[in-house]
Coordinates of C-alpha atoms and ligand atoms in Angstrom, one line a residue:
X1 CA 23.7 80.6 35.3
X2 CA 24.3 79.5 31.7
X3 CA 28.0 78.7 31.6
X4 CA 31.1 77.4 33.4
X5 CA 33.0 79.3 36.1
X6 CA 35.4 82.2 35.6
X7 CA 32.9 84.3 33.8
X8 CA 34.3 87.4 32.2
X9 CA 31.1 89.0 30.9
X10 CA 27.7 88.1 32.4
X11 CA 24.3 89.3 31.5
X12 CA 21.4 88.8 33.9
X13 CA 17.8 89.4 32.9
X14 CA 18.7 92.0 30.3
X15 CA 16.0 93.4 28.1
X16 CA 16.1 95.9 25.2
X17 CA 12.8 97.3 24.1
X18 CA 12.2 99.7 21.2
X19 CA 9.2 102.0 21.4
X20 CA 7.5 102.0 18.0
X21 CA 4.7 104.1 16.5
X22 CA 4.1 107.8 16.8
X23 CA 4.1 109.9 20.0
X24 CA 0.4 110.6 19.4
X25 CA -0.5 106.8 19.3
X26 CA 1.6 106.3 22.4
X27 CA -0.5 109.1 24.2
X28 CA -3.8 107.5 23.0
X29 CA -2.7 104.2 24.4
X30 CA -1.3 105.7 27.6
X31 CA 2.0 104.0 26.8
X32 CA 4.2 103.4 23.8
X33 CA 4.1 100.1 21.9
X34 CA 7.2 98.2 22.8
X35 CA 9.1 95.9 20.4
X36 CA 10.8 93.4 22.7
X37 CA 14.0 92.8 20.8
X38 CA 15.8 91.3 23.8
X39 CA 13.4 90.1 26.4
X40 CA 15.1 88.7 29.5
X41 CA 18.5 87.2 28.7
X42 CA 21.0 85.5 31.0
X43 CA 24.3 84.8 29.3
X44 CA 27.9 84.2 30.4
X45 CA 31.1 84.4 28.5
X46 CA 34.1 82.9 30.1
X47 CA 37.6 84.2 29.8
X48 CA 39.1 82.9 26.5
X49 CA 36.1 80.9 25.4
X50 CA 34.3 81.2 22.0
X51 CA 30.6 81.4 22.3
X52 CA 28.2 81.3 19.3
X53 CA 24.9 83.1 19.2
X54 CA 22.6 81.6 16.6
X55 CA 18.9 82.0 15.7
X56 CA 16.6 83.3 12.9
X57 CA 16.8 86.7 11.5
X58 CA 15.1 89.2 13.9
X59 CA 15.6 87.0 17.0
X60 CA 17.6 89.8 18.7
X61 CA 21.2 88.6 18.3
X62 CA 22.6 91.9 17.1
X63 CA 20.7 93.9 19.7
X64 CA 22.0 91.6 22.4
X65 CA 25.5 92.0 21.1
X66 CA 25.3 95.8 21.0
X67 CA 23.9 95.8 24.6
X68 CA 26.8 93.6 25.8
X69 CA 29.3 95.9 24.1
X70 CA 27.7 98.9 25.7
X71 CA 26.6 100.4 22.4
X72 CA 22.9 100.1 23.2
X73 CA 21.4 100.9 26.7
X74 CA 19.4 98.1 28.4
X75 CA 15.9 98.7 29.7
X76 CA 16.2 96.0 32.4
X77 CA 18.8 93.7 33.9
X78 CA 22.5 94.0 34.6
X79 CA 25.8 93.3 32.9
X80 CA 28.9 92.5 34.9
X81 CA 32.5 92.4 33.8
X82 CA 34.9 90.3 35.8
X83 CA 32.3 90.4 38.6
X84 CA 32.0 94.2 38.5
X85 CA 28.6 95.8 37.4
X86 CA 29.0 97.9 34.3
X87 CA 27.3 101.2 34.5
X88 CA 25.1 102.4 31.6
X89 CA 27.7 105.0 30.6
X90 CA 30.8 102.9 30.4
X91 CA 34.3 104.3 31.1
X92 CA 36.7 104.5 28.2
X93 CA 38.6 101.5 29.7
X94 CA 35.5 99.4 29.8
X95 CA 34.5 100.4 26.2
X96 CA 38.0 99.3 25.1
X97 CA 37.7 95.9 26.7
X98 CA 34.8 94.7 24.4
X99 CA 35.3 95.4 20.7
X100 CA 32.8 94.6 18.0
X101 CA 33.3 93.7 14.3
X102 CA 30.2 94.2 12.1
X103 CA 28.9 92.5 9.1
X104 CA 29.5 95.3 6.7
X105 CA 33.1 96.4 7.0
X106 CA 32.7 99.4 4.7
X107 CA 30.0 101.2 6.7
X108 CA 32.0 100.7 9.9
X109 CA 35.2 102.3 8.6
X110 CA 35.7 106.1 8.2
X111 CA 36.1 106.6 4.5
X112 CA 38.1 109.9 5.0
X113 CA 40.9 108.4 7.0
X114 CA 43.8 106.2 5.8
X115 CA 44.1 103.0 7.6
X116 CA 47.3 104.3 9.2
X117 CA 45.6 107.5 10.3
X118 CA 42.6 105.6 11.7
X119 CA 44.8 103.2 13.7
X120 CA 47.1 106.0 15.0
X121 CA 44.2 108.1 16.1
X122 CA 42.7 105.1 18.0
X123 CA 46.0 104.1 19.6
X124 CA 46.6 107.7 20.7
X125 CA 43.1 108.4 22.1
X126 CA 43.2 105.2 24.1
X127 CA 46.9 105.5 25.0
X128 CA 47.4 101.9 24.0
X129 CA 51.2 102.3 23.6
X130 CA 53.6 105.2 24.1
X131 CA 53.7 107.7 21.2
X132 CA 57.1 106.5 19.9
X133 CA 55.8 103.0 19.6
X134 CA 52.6 103.8 17.7
X135 CA 53.9 103.4 14.2
X136 CA 55.5 100.0 14.9
X137 CA 52.3 98.9 16.7
X138 CA 50.1 99.9 13.7
X139 CA 52.4 98.0 11.3
X140 CA 52.3 94.9 13.6
X141 CA 48.5 95.0 13.7
X142 CA 48.4 94.9 10.0
X143 CA 50.8 92.1 9.8
X144 CA 48.6 90.1 12.3
X145 CA 45.6 90.5 10.0
X146 CA 47.6 89.6 6.9
X147 CA 48.0 93.0 5.3
X148 CA 51.3 94.6 4.3
X149 CA 52.5 98.0 5.6
X150 CA 51.4 99.6 2.3
X151 CA 47.9 99.3 3.7
X152 CA 48.8 102.1 6.2
X153 CA 48.6 104.7 3.4
X154 CA 45.4 103.4 1.8
X155 CA 41.8 104.4 2.2
X156 CA 39.0 101.9 2.9
X157 CA 37.6 102.3 -0.6
X158 CA 40.8 101.0 -2.1
X159 CA 40.3 97.6 -0.4
X160 CA 38.3 94.6 -1.4
X161 CA 35.5 93.4 1.0
X162 CA 37.8 90.8 2.6
X163 CA 40.6 93.2 3.0
X164 CA 38.2 95.7 4.6
X165 CA 37.2 93.1 7.1
X166 CA 40.9 92.5 7.9
X167 CA 41.2 96.3 8.5
X168 CA 38.1 96.2 10.8
X169 CA 39.7 93.3 12.7
X170 CA 43.0 95.3 13.0
X171 CA 41.0 98.3 14.4
X172 CA 39.2 96.1 16.9
X173 CA 42.5 94.4 18.0
X174 CA 44.3 97.8 18.3
X175 CA 42.5 98.3 21.6
X176 CA 43.7 94.9 22.9
X177 CA 40.2 93.8 23.7
X178 CA 39.5 91.0 26.2
X179 CA 36.2 90.3 24.4
X180 CA 35.8 90.3 20.6
X181 CA 32.2 90.3 19.3
X182 CA 31.9 89.4 15.7
X183 CA 28.4 90.0 14.2
X184 CA 28.1 88.0 11.0
X185 CA 31.6 88.9 10.1
X186 CA 31.7 87.2 6.8
X187 CA 28.2 87.1 5.5
X188 CA 28.6 90.2 3.4
X189 CA 31.7 88.8 1.7
X190 CA 32.2 86.7 -1.4
X191 CA 31.9 83.0 -0.5
X192 CA 35.5 82.6 -1.8
X193 CA 36.9 84.8 0.9
X194 CA 34.7 83.8 3.8
X195 CA 36.8 80.9 4.8
X196 CA 40.0 82.9 4.8
X197 CA 38.5 85.5 7.1
X198 CA 37.1 82.9 9.4
X199 CA 40.5 81.1 9.5
X200 CA 42.1 84.4 10.4
X201 CA 39.6 84.9 13.2
X202 CA 40.5 81.5 14.6
X203 CA 44.3 82.2 14.3
X204 CA 43.9 85.6 16.0
X205 CA 42.0 84.0 18.8
X206 CA 44.7 81.3 19.3
X207 CA 47.5 83.9 19.1
X208 CA 46.0 86.7 21.2
X209 CA 43.4 84.9 23.3
X210 CA 40.4 87.2 23.6
X211 CA 37.0 85.7 24.3
X212 CA 34.8 85.5 21.2
X213 CA 31.1 86.0 20.8
X214 CA 30.4 85.0 17.3
X215 CA 27.0 85.6 15.7
X216 CA 26.5 83.5 12.7
X217 CA 23.8 81.9 10.5
X218 CA 26.4 79.3 9.4
X219 CA 26.0 76.4 11.8
X220 CA 28.9 74.5 10.3
X221 CA 31.2 77.5 11.1
X222 CA 29.8 77.7 14.6
X223 CA 30.5 74.0 15.2
X224 CA 34.0 74.4 13.9
X225 CA 34.9 77.6 15.9
X226 CA 32.9 77.7 19.1
X227 CA 33.2 76.0 22.5
X228 CA 29.6 76.7 23.4
X229 CA 26.5 77.7 21.5
X230 CA 23.5 79.8 22.6
X231 CA 20.3 79.6 20.5
X232 CA 18.1 82.7 20.5
X233 CA 14.4 82.9 19.7
X234 CA 12.2 86.0 19.8
X235 CA 14.4 87.8 22.3
X236 CA 15.3 84.9 24.6
X237 CA 18.0 82.3 24.9
X238 CA 16.1 79.0 24.5
X239 CA 19.1 76.7 24.7
X240 CA 22.7 76.9 25.5
X241 CA 25.4 74.3 26.0
X242 CA 28.7 72.9 24.8
X243 CA 28.6 73.1 21.0
X244 CA 29.1 69.4 20.4
X245 CA 26.5 68.4 22.9
X246 CA 24.0 70.9 21.5
X247 CA 24.6 69.7 18.0
X248 CA 24.4 66.0 18.8
X249 CA 21.7 66.1 21.5
X250 CA 19.7 69.3 21.0
X251 CA 17.1 69.6 23.8
X252 CA 14.8 72.4 22.6
X253 CA 12.4 71.8 19.7
X254 CA 13.6 75.0 18.1
X255 CA 17.2 74.0 18.1
X256 CA 16.2 70.6 16.6
X257 CA 14.4 72.5 13.9
X258 CA 17.3 74.7 13.1
X259 CA 19.7 71.7 12.9
X260 CA 17.2 69.7 10.9
X261 CA 17.2 72.4 8.2
X262 CA 20.8 71.4 7.5
X263 CA 20.7 67.6 6.9
X264 CA 24.4 67.0 7.2
X265 CA 24.4 68.7 10.7
X266 CA 21.2 67.1 11.9
X267 CA 21.7 64.6 14.8
X268 CA 21.1 61.0 13.8
X269 CA 17.4 60.2 14.0
X270 CA 16.8 63.7 15.2
X271 CA 14.7 65.2 12.4
X272 CA 11.7 67.1 13.4
X273 CA 8.4 65.8 12.0
X274 CA 8.2 67.2 8.5
X275 CA 11.4 65.8 7.1
X276 CA 14.4 67.7 5.8
X277 CA 13.0 69.5 2.8
X278 CA 12.7 73.3 3.2
X279 CA 12.8 75.1 6.5
X280 CA 12.5 72.7 9.3
X281 CA 10.8 75.1 11.7
X282 CA 7.3 75.6 10.2
X283 CA 5.8 79.1 9.9
X284 CA 7.3 82.5 10.7
X285 CA 8.5 83.9 13.9
X286 CA 5.8 86.1 15.5
X287 CA 6.5 89.8 15.8
X288 CA 8.5 91.0 18.8
X289 CA 5.6 93.5 19.3
X290 CA 3.3 90.7 20.3
X291 CA 5.2 87.9 22.0
X292 CA 3.0 84.8 22.6
X293 CA 1.9 84.0 26.2
X294 CA 3.6 81.2 28.0
X295 CA 6.3 79.6 25.8
X296 CA 7.2 82.0 23.1
X297 CA 7.9 79.2 20.7
X298 CA 4.5 77.5 21.1
X299 CA 2.9 78.9 17.9
X300 CA 5.5 76.9 15.9
X301 CA 6.2 74.1 18.2
X302 CA 5.1 70.6 17.0
X303 CA 4.9 69.5 20.7
X304 CA 3.0 72.4 22.1
X305 CA 0.3 71.5 24.7
X306 CA -1.9 73.3 27.2
X307 CA 0.7 74.1 29.7
X308 CA 2.8 75.8 27.0
X309 CA 0.3 78.6 26.6
X310 CA 0.0 79.2 30.3
X311 CA 3.6 78.9 31.7
X312 CA 6.7 80.6 30.4
X313 CA 9.5 77.9 30.6
X314 CA 12.7 79.0 32.4
X315 CA 16.1 77.9 31.2
X316 CA 16.8 74.7 33.1
X317 CA 19.7 72.3 33.0
X318 CA 19.7 68.8 31.8
X319 CA 19.9 66.1 34.5
X320 CA 23.6 65.6 35.2
X321 CA 24.6 68.3 32.7
X322 CA 24.8 71.6 34.5
X323 CA 26.2 73.5 31.5
X324 CA 23.4 72.4 29.1
X325 CA 20.2 74.3 29.5
X326 CA 17.0 74.6 27.6
X327 CA 13.8 76.6 28.1
X328 CA 11.1 74.0 27.4
X329 CA 8.8 72.4 29.9
X330 CA 9.5 69.0 28.4
X331 CA 13.0 69.4 27.1
X332 CA 14.5 66.7 29.2
X333 CA 11.5 64.4 29.4
X334 CA 12.0 62.8 26.1
X335 CA 9.6 64.9 24.1
X336 CA 12.4 66.8 22.4
X337 CA 14.2 63.6 21.7
X338 CA 11.3 62.5 19.5
X339 CA 9.5 60.3 22.0
X340 CA 5.7 60.3 21.7
Ligands
ATP401 N1 16.9 100.4 16.2 C1 15.8 99.6 16.2 N2 14.5 100.2 16.3 C2 13.4 99.4 16.3 N3 13.5 98.1 16.2 C3 14.7 97.5 16.0 C4 15.9 98.2 16.0 N4 16.9 97.3 15.9 C5 16.4 96.1 15.9 N5 15.0 96.2 15.9 C6 14.1 95.0 15.9 O1 14.5 94.2 17.0 C7 14.4 92.8 16.6 C8 15.7 92.1 16.7 O2 16.6 92.7 15.7 P1 18.1 92.2 15.6 O3 18.7 93.0 14.5 O4 18.7 92.3 16.9 O5 17.9 90.7 15.1 P2 19.1 89.7 14.6 O6 18.9 88.4 15.3 O7 20.4 90.3 14.7 O8 18.6 89.5 13.1 P3 19.6 89.3 11.8 O9 19.9 87.8 11.8 O10 18.7 89.6 10.6 O11 20.8 90.2 11.9 C9 13.8 92.8 15.2 O12 12.4 92.7 15.3 C10 14.2 94.2 14.7 O13 13.3 94.6 13.7
SF4_402 S1 7.5 74.5 26.3 FE1 5.9 73.6 24.9 S2 5.7 75.0 23.2 FE2 7.6 75.5 24.3 S3 9.2 74.4 23.2 FE3 8.5 73.1 24.9 S4 6.9 71.8 24.1 FE4 7.2 73.5 22.6
MG403 MG1 21.8 90.9 13.3

């Protein structure tokens, strides 16, 4: 378990692997080469909570989000919704419950439909409201995301990036989701509009109350918006806990490295060896085609020792802190706190 009670969405041991290379190579090897994008993840999202997913590029965040939203099949593990196992092919009602907003709002909107046409089609297909209420519902959605009714007659190309992301949010909210997944929702936008879209996201959550899974590279935003934070490394969750706890007392050396890269967020006295200049986690993440044995972080970990190559550490909770877990053999023995 990685979260408090009343879980809405729960993943257990989920894995998403991509076969790579040609069919001929796969034959010669007797099996395809597998890229382990998500490689055994347990994660819970409680009703109404905001959970952040952070980690370096390529750690598997988007693949995990797509799997949770039912947009990518899983190779292993199970996903439950409100205690009910979700089948690989989800019903329309189950697809409706989890909506995702992507980084690039342009490629995720149909350029041939006006915003009004797009919203009406969606509302009709999913029978969100009776036909006579559809127009008013579409107008209300646009009001919620800060766009006027004029937007109903406009095409996506007529909007700025920030406005397009507002449209993408309106489309996601049209289905009255219980879970909203936002995958880097502002990183493709001008810095000047990023804050307004993030504030909108926070307002919508307050007003409408869906759970939020927010993927972001911006740790300051994560700290501001999210109740809990999960840190992903090479296909696994390596630490998860209440956001403030994780930011002030990170237990996993990787989390400490991520935070140390941002001096103003780093916990006092908590810099990893190597100081604050440049990336605080030395070296590059290994390929997901060849995950290191034992602890997958060991090739970059300043504290790695013999046991780390032999044993894969499970997520385990901090003493007296059941909601704060880390996957490091020594996380709660003082090593991650900088002790010799
Ligand atoms: N469709 C795909 N086919 C093959 N490999 C893929 C596919 N999608 C993702 N991958 C690989 O899976 C791994 C995880 O990718 P993913 O996009 O989930 O990472 P991410 O954490 O979202 O990264 P970023 O922060 O850059 O968005 C990477 O090694 C990536 O190259
Ligand atoms: S288990 Fe070992 S290699 Fe992995 S994070 Fe902990 S100390 Fe580092
Ligand atoms: Mg991604």
